[in-house]
Coordinates of C-alpha atoms in Angstrom, one line a residue:
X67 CA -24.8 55.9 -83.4
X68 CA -24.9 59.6 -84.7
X69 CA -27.9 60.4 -87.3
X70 CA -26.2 63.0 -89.3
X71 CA -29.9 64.8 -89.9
X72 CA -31.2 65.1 -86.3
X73 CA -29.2 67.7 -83.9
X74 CA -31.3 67.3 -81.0
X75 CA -29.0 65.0 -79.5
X76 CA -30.7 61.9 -80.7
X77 CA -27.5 59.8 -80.6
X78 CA -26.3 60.2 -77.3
X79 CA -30.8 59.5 -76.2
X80 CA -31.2 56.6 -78.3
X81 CA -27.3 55.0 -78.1
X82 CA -27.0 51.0 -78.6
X83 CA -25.9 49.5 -75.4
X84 CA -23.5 46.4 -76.8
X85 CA -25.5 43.5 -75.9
X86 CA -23.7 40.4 -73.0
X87 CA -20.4 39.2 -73.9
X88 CA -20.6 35.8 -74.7
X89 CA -18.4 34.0 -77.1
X90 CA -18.5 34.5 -80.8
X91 CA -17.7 33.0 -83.9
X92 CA -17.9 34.1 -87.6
X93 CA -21.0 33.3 -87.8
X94 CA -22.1 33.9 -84.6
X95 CA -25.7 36.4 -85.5
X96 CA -24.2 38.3 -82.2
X97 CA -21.1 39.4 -83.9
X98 CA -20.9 42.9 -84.4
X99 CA -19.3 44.0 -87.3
X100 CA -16.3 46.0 -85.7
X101 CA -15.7 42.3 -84.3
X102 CA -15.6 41.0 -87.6
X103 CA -13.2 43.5 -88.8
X104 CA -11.0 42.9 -86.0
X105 CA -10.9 39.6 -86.7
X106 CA -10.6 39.2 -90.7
X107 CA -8.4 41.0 -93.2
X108 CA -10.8 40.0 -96.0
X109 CA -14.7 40.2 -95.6
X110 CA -17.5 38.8 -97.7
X111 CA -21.1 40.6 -97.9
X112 CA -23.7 41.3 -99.5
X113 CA -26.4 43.6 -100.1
X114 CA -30.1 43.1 -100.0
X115 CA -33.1 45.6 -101.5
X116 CA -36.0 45.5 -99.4
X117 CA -39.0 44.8 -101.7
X118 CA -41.0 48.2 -102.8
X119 CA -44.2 45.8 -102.4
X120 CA -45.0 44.0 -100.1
X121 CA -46.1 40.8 -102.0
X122 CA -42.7 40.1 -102.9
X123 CA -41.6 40.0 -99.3
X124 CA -41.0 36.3 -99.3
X125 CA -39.0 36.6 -102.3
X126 CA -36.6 38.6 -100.9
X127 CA -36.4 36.7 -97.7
X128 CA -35.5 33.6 -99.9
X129 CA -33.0 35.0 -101.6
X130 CA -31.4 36.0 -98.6
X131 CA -32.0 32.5 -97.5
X132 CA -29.9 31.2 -99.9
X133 CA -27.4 33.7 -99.8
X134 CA -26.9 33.7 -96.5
X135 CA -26.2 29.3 -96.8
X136 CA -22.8 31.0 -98.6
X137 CA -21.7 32.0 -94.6
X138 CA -20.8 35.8 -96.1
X139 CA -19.8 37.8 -92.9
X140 CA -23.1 40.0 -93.0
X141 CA -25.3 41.1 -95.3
X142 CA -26.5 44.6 -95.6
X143 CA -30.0 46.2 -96.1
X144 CA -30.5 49.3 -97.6
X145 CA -33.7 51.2 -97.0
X146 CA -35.7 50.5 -99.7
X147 CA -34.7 53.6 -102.3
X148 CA -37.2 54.2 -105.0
X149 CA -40.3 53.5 -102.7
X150 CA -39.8 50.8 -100.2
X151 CA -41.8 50.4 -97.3
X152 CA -39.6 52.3 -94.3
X153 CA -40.0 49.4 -92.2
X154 CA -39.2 46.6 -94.1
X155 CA -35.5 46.7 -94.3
X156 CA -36.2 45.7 -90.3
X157 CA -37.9 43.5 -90.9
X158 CA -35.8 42.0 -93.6
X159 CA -32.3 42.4 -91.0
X160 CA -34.3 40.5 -88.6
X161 CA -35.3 37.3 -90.7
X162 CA -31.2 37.3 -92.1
X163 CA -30.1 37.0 -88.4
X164 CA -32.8 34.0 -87.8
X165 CA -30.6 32.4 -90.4
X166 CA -27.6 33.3 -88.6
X167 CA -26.1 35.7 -90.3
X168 CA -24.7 39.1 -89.0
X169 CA -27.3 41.9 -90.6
X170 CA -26.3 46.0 -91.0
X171 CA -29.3 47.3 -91.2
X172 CA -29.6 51.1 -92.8
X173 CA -31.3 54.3 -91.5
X174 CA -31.6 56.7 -93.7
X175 CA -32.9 60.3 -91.8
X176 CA -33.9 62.5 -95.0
X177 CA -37.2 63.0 -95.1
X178 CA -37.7 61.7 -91.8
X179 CA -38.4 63.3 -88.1
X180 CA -36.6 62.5 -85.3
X181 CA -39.5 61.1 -84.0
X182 CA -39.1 58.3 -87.0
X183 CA -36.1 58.0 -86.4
X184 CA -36.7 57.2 -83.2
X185 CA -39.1 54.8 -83.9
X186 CA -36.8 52.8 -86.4
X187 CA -34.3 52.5 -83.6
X188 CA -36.7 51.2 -81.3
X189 CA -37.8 48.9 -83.9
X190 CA -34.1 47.8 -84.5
X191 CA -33.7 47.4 -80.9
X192 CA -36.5 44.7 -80.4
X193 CA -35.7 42.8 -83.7
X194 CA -31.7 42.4 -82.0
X195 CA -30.2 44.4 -85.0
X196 CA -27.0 45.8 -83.8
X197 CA -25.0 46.7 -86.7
X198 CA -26.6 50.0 -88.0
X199 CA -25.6 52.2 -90.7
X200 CA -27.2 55.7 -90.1
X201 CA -27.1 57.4 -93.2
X202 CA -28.5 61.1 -94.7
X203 CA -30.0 58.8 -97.5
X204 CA -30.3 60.1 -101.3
X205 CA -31.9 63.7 -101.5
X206 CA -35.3 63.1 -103.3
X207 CA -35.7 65.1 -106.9
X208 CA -38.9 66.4 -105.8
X209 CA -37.5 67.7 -102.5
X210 CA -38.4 71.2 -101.4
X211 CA -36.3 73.5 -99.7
X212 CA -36.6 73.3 -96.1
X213 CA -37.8 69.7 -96.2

């Protein structure tokens, strides 16, 4: 995993280590999703917005209940634009893989140090999300220069 905002070598420090070999399936919350690439021509996912407040947490989780009953291949979470707590989408990836369902969870790195960064991955780590998506994130209108 490369962080395109942190040059302090964070990727090679913080690096997922693939997790046992064991056998998988499509549905198999283990699956990476290079493996389900290598596997299907045609993928179904979707997308899930962490909730901006945390009282509509179980909402969300719901919904991705449900949708996750549909056996899509994974099912991204974004980081919460517009607000979001930072570690919710986490939290979020972790409950879709309870229900069995592969989860790419996002990292955004604007606005953040490495140190957070770092922190998220740990995070990520313990909850068994594998599939990451480390991203710059949207630049903020109210960003300063040198932010």
């Amino acid at each position: 995993m490369v962080c395109p905002a942190c040059s302090d070598g964070l990727s090679t420090k913080l690096a997922f280590r693939p997790v046992e070999k064991q056998a998988s399936t499509l549905y198999n919350r283990r699956m990476t999703i290079k493996q389900i690439l290598d596997n299907k021509k045609t993928l179904i996912s979707f997308e899930i917005f962490p909730p901006k407040q945390q009282g509509n947490f179980d909402n969300v989780v719901s919904v991705a209940k449900e949708l996750s009953a549909l056996h899509p291949d994974f099912m991204s979470v974004t980081c919460g634009a517009g607000g979001g707590k930072r570690t919710s989408n986490v939290d979020v990836a972790e409950k879709i893989i309870s229900f069995g369902t592969p989860a790419l969870a996002h990292l955004t790195c604007v606005r953040n140090t490495p140190e957070s960064v770092r922190e998220t991955v740990r995070e990520m780590k313990s909850s068994g999300i594998e599939n990451v998506l480390a991203l710059r994130g949207d630049m903020p209108r109210d960003l300063q220069e040198g932010e």
